């Protein structure tokens, strides 16, 4: 069946389509209905069904003939180690870790925060939670203590799993002091923590609160899989929204397992026994779906890579990993390829490795510029697939589904909507845009299985953030175009989310951090174009009347503030003071206009601007930072 035919079938009769897909999963009890729409606009997939995600990811493969197949490979150039676990070994390790959680009082429905670097124990922690029906919430290691504290207070975890340190090129990131500070700041501290001691750094444990991972696991009774409702939450993953309060994206068990298992053969053309490598981080949705769950759900081998595309130790790392483990499918962010291309434009490292196992490269997380796409195609000689999705959906919304049919590639487009997704482009009145016209990209409800059913304990926020703007549709937050071949073109965000090196960040949150500086009266942060990271945040601040401070000291303090409140991952380094910010007559700061000026794009003077002269001053400040141009493109 072609992509178009299957897509149509999935929308005409979603219940039959997804019931068939659900056959790939082991159920303890069959569902009563495939889709419950009685609470629309809230939908539930497979209500009445019972299953266990960890059983589906591990135990059933052990019992079904894959016990001795490698399930997980940890390849860590930053520590110089490579370790492998078979399905049996991983199942046993996860069962013991689950036993530790049970012994510490964690039961079904309890939340467990996982704040860990890219070590295999992070994946084990997620699977151990799934095994006993606890809800994990992984927090990316590049976030600061204050961000972790926000997530602790929202998720109210019974326990936190962490490690003594992470390893970034050139520095050891001590996790324990960050964890201690976050717990200190939180109003809902966990009862206990489990800390993985890494040899690179020792963590000081607090008696009767912090426990040592290795000794606890060594003494633990393995725990069995606990069947849960298909509609029970498997995890919460916080993502940036428009405010400083991150959104707790909820993923349920049943829909998630079904959608991910469907995506592997159909989108990624990856099958049991093959090696799949998502070069991302377990702290992001790509890591949840395609490092941990999807490859294991289908009985493939997954690679968990602790390193960077460049600098660990060089731009050849990726190719060596592919050769070493016979990787068939690689998934990463375009930024990783831009970084490699910058260091190795001729692809000399690529020539030094045997990449014959590689069948396809998938890119997502940010816009893929055509130059990067073509460079990768030329150097690798395999299909390079740009595909589009977000934390909320959990799996691709638009893609060239290699397992169905290989559609022609149009560089700059993530191809067509994937079966299950009814993607539309609407104008501001909610009418569908003609082909080729830009508008808000929305998905007609219901969303397919695997997408968020709601936000963690925040149904109202889910409704107001995603469903109210266009009733009957889910608002993706992206603007773009559908062309006359049905290809989607993702152009920009309609909110203040920016994408820095494939990491999703909120400029609103950075503004909150800057506004907390005693000298700052008001500020604006917006994303500016960056050749490597896609976008970088840039801040302009207006100082309070009468404040007189040294510009360099102020700059350093503002940068440190964002780093301390959000984390190094914000990559906030561009900031300048201006006398005034450009605003509309009603007082709205013109961030979009400033961004256009910074990017050197054509821009028009907003009709509603209060004082056009302010833009000259802004342009001068941007030029000083190395942005904007005298003559726009
Ligand atoms: N723990 C602690 N700090 C972290 C971290 C972590 N897990 N991850 C990143 N950081 C820090 C980095 O050390 C860096 O700090 P610095 O300002 O002191 O140098 C900062 O956060 C920014 O990190 P990063 O975005 O990784 O930038 P970089 O300059 O170190 O590397 C790339 C640039 C392009 C190589 C890197 O961004 C990359 O590999 N991107 C791929 C993106 C990706 O996998 N996205 C996931 C979606 S698929
Ligand atoms: P995240 O939730 O971190 O995965 O970020 C999702 C956002 O990243 C999307 O809403 C888009 O803005 C952007 N994004 C992801 N993939 C792509 C892509 N292939 N092309 C353009 N933008 C993308």
PDB file of N, CA and C in Angstrom, residues 83 92-93 96-97 99-100 104 116 121 124 159 161-164 193-199 203 205 210-221:
ATOM      1  N   UNK A  83      30.164  -0.936  26.462  1.00  0.00           N
ATOM      2  CA  UNK A  83      29.588  -2.059  27.204  1.00  0.00           C
ATOM      3  C   UNK A  83      28.313  -2.514  26.505  1.00  0.00           C
ATOM      4  N   UNK A  92      17.282  -8.596  33.572  1.00  0.00           N
ATOM      5  CA  UNK A  92      17.626  -8.920  34.956  1.00  0.00           C
ATOM      6  C   UNK A  92      18.076  -7.672  35.721  1.00  0.00           C
ATOM      7  N   UNK A  93      18.850  -6.842  35.059  1.00  0.00           N
ATOM      8  CA  UNK A  93      19.346  -5.617  35.699  1.00  0.00           C
ATOM      9  C   UNK A  93      18.179  -4.665  36.020  1.00  0.00           C
ATOM     10  N   UNK A  96      16.093  -5.941  38.937  1.00  0.00           N
ATOM     11  CA  UNK A  96      16.696  -5.665  40.254  1.00  0.00           C
ATOM     12  C   UNK A  96      16.555  -4.187  40.618  1.00  0.00           C
ATOM     13  N   UNK A  97      16.760  -3.340  39.634  1.00  0.00           N
ATOM     14  CA  UNK A  97      16.603  -1.906  39.922  1.00  0.00           C
ATOM     15  C   UNK A  97      15.150  -1.598  40.306  1.00  0.00           C
ATOM     16  N   UNK A  99      13.298  -3.601  41.782  1.00  0.00           N
ATOM     17  CA  UNK A  99      13.190  -4.098  43.155  1.00  0.00           C
ATOM     18  C   UNK A  99      13.668  -3.066  44.175  1.00  0.00           C
ATOM     19  N   UNK A 100      14.698  -2.312  43.807  1.00  0.00           N
ATOM     20  CA  UNK A 100      15.189  -1.249  44.701  1.00  0.00           C
ATOM     21  C   UNK A 100      14.086  -0.198  44.888  1.00  0.00           C
ATOM     22  N   UNK A 104      12.083   0.841  48.335  1.00  0.00           N
ATOM     23  CA  UNK A 104      12.064   2.224  48.855  1.00  0.00           C
ATOM     24  C   UNK A 104      10.653   2.802  48.841  1.00  0.00           C
ATOM     25  N   UNK A 116      20.013  12.283  34.987  1.00  0.00           N
ATOM     26  CA  UNK A 116      21.210  11.481  34.758  1.00  0.00           C
ATOM     27  C   UNK A 116      21.902  11.822  33.449  1.00  0.00           C
ATOM     28  N   UNK A 121      22.456   3.220  32.859  1.00  0.00           N
ATOM     29  CA  UNK A 121      21.568   3.183  34.015  1.00  0.00           C
ATOM     30  C   UNK A 121      20.392   4.153  33.855  1.00  0.00           C
ATOM     31  N   UNK A 124      17.932   2.138  32.098  1.00  0.00           N
ATOM     32  CA  UNK A 124      17.436   1.114  33.035  1.00  0.00           C
ATOM     33  C   UNK A 124      16.459   1.729  34.022  1.00  0.00           C
ATOM     34  N   UNK A 159      10.881   9.563  44.648  1.00  0.00           N
ATOM     35  CA  UNK A 159      12.301   9.234  44.629  1.00  0.00           C
ATOM     36  C   UNK A 159      12.975   9.926  43.437  1.00  0.00           C
ATOM     37  N   UNK A 161      16.433   9.513  40.916  1.00  0.00           N
ATOM     38  CA  UNK A 161      17.585   8.702  40.526  1.00  0.00           C
ATOM     39  C   UNK A 161      18.575   9.606  39.812  1.00  0.00           C
ATOM     40  N   UNK A 162      19.824   9.579  40.268  1.00  0.00           N
ATOM     41  CA  UNK A 162      20.805  10.474  39.675  1.00  0.00           C
ATOM     42  C   UNK A 162      22.182   9.808  39.691  1.00  0.00           C
ATOM     43  N   UNK A 163      23.187  10.582  39.341  1.00  0.00           N
ATOM     44  CA  UNK A 163      24.547  10.039  39.258  1.00  0.00           C
ATOM     45  C   UNK A 163      25.506  11.062  39.839  1.00  0.00           C
ATOM     46  N   UNK A 164      26.723  10.622  40.126  1.00  0.00           N
ATOM     47  CA  UNK A 164      27.673  11.585  40.704  1.00  0.00           C
ATOM     48  C   UNK A 164      28.043  12.659  39.691  1.00  0.00           C
ATOM     49  N   UNK A 193      16.853   9.284  47.446  1.00  0.00           N
ATOM     50  CA  UNK A 193      17.496   9.335  46.132  1.00  0.00           C
ATOM     51  C   UNK A 193      18.397   8.115  45.987  1.00  0.00           C
ATOM     52  N   UNK A 194      18.666   7.771  44.760  1.00  0.00           N
ATOM     53  CA  UNK A 194      19.589   6.675  44.466  1.00  0.00           C
ATOM     54  C   UNK A 194      20.650   7.266  43.557  1.00  0.00           C
ATOM     55  N   UNK A 195      21.906   7.168  43.995  1.00  0.00           N
ATOM     56  CA  UNK A 195      22.970   7.871  43.275  1.00  0.00           C
ATOM     57  C   UNK A 195      23.970   6.873  42.689  1.00  0.00           C
ATOM     58  N   UNK A 196      24.145   6.967  41.376  1.00  0.00           N
ATOM     59  CA  UNK A 196      25.121   6.120  40.692  1.00  0.00           C
ATOM     60  C   UNK A 196      26.504   6.744  40.846  1.00  0.00           C
ATOM     61  N   UNK A 197      27.408   6.012  41.494  1.00  0.00           N
ATOM     62  CA  UNK A 197      28.767   6.534  41.669  1.00  0.00           C
ATOM     63  C   UNK A 197      29.560   6.266  40.395  1.00  0.00           C
ATOM     64  N   UNK A 198      30.060   7.320  39.782  1.00  0.00           N
ATOM     65  CA  UNK A 198      30.936   7.140  38.612  1.00  0.00           C
ATOM     66  C   UNK A 198      32.363   7.406  39.062  1.00  0.00           C
ATOM     67  N   UNK A 199      33.304   6.721  38.432  1.00  0.00           N
ATOM     68  CA  UNK A 199      34.675   6.825  38.934  1.00  0.00           C
ATOM     69  C   UNK A 199      35.288   8.211  38.711  1.00  0.00           C
ATOM     70  N   UNK A 203      30.382  11.389  44.893  1.00  0.00           N
ATOM     71  CA  UNK A 203      29.261  12.195  45.405  1.00  0.00           C
ATOM     72  C   UNK A 203      29.154  12.001  46.912  1.00  0.00           C
ATOM     73  N   UNK A 205      27.005  11.474  49.974  1.00  0.00           N
ATOM     74  CA  UNK A 205      25.626  11.030  50.209  1.00  0.00           C
ATOM     75  C   UNK A 205      25.130  11.519  51.573  1.00  0.00           C
ATOM     76  N   UNK A 210      20.060   9.630  50.786  1.00  0.00           N
ATOM     77  CA  UNK A 210      20.723   9.237  49.542  1.00  0.00           C
ATOM     78  C   UNK A 210      21.287   7.823  49.679  1.00  0.00           C
ATOM     79  N   UNK A 211      21.043   7.002  48.668  1.00  0.00           N
ATOM     80  CA  UNK A 211      21.524   5.624  48.712  1.00  0.00           C
ATOM     81  C   UNK A 211      22.401   5.337  47.503  1.00  0.00           C
ATOM     82  N   UNK A 212      23.337   4.427  47.710  1.00  0.00           N
ATOM     83  CA  UNK A 212      24.285   4.109  46.646  1.00  0.00           C
ATOM     84  C   UNK A 212      23.679   3.087  45.686  1.00  0.00           C
ATOM     85  N   UNK A 213      23.681   3.437  44.437  1.00  0.00           N
ATOM     86  CA  UNK A 213      23.041   2.635  43.380  1.00  0.00           C
ATOM     87  C   UNK A 213      23.546   1.187  43.398  1.00  0.00           C
ATOM     88  N   UNK A 214      24.864   1.026  43.251  1.00  0.00           N
ATOM     89  CA  UNK A 214      25.418  -0.317  43.052  1.00  0.00           C
ATOM     90  C   UNK A 214      25.106  -1.225  44.233  1.00  0.00           C
ATOM     91  N   UNK A 215      25.275  -0.716  45.463  1.00  0.00           N
ATOM     92  CA  UNK A 215      25.053  -1.627  46.592  1.00  0.00           C
ATOM     93  C   UNK A 215      23.568  -1.933  46.772  1.00  0.00           C
ATOM     94  N   UNK A 216      22.724  -0.963  46.478  1.00  0.00           N
ATOM     95  CA  UNK A 216      21.284  -1.234  46.597  1.00  0.00           C
ATOM     96  C   UNK A 216      20.840  -2.276  45.567  1.00  0.00           C
ATOM     97  N   UNK A 217      21.342  -2.126  44.329  1.00  0.00           N
ATOM     98  CA  UNK A 217      20.936  -3.063  43.272  1.00  0.00           C
ATOM     99  C   UNK A 217      21.479  -4.462  43.587  1.00  0.00           C
ATOM    100  N   UNK A 218      22.706  -4.509  44.122  1.00  0.00           N
ATOM    101  CA  UNK A 218      23.305  -5.817  44.423  1.00  0.00           C
ATOM    102  C   UNK A 218      22.457  -6.595  45.432  1.00  0.00           C
ATOM    103  N   UNK A 219      21.828  -5.876  46.364  1.00  0.00           N
ATOM    104  CA  UNK A 219      21.060  -6.538  47.423  1.00  0.00           C
ATOM    105  C   UNK A 219      19.581  -6.716  47.076  1.00  0.00           C
ATOM    106  N   UNK A 220      19.167  -6.244  45.890  1.00  0.00           N
ATOM    107  CA  UNK A 220      17.718  -6.155  45.654  1.00  0.00           C
ATOM    108  C   UNK A 220      17.101  -7.467  45.194  1.00  0.00           C
ATOM    109  N   UNK A 221      15.839  -7.626  45.546  1.00  0.00           N
ATOM    110  CA  UNK A 221      14.999  -8.702  45.028  1.00  0.00           C
ATOM    111  C   UNK A 221      14.453  -8.241  43.692  1.00  0.00           C
TER     112      UNK A 221
END
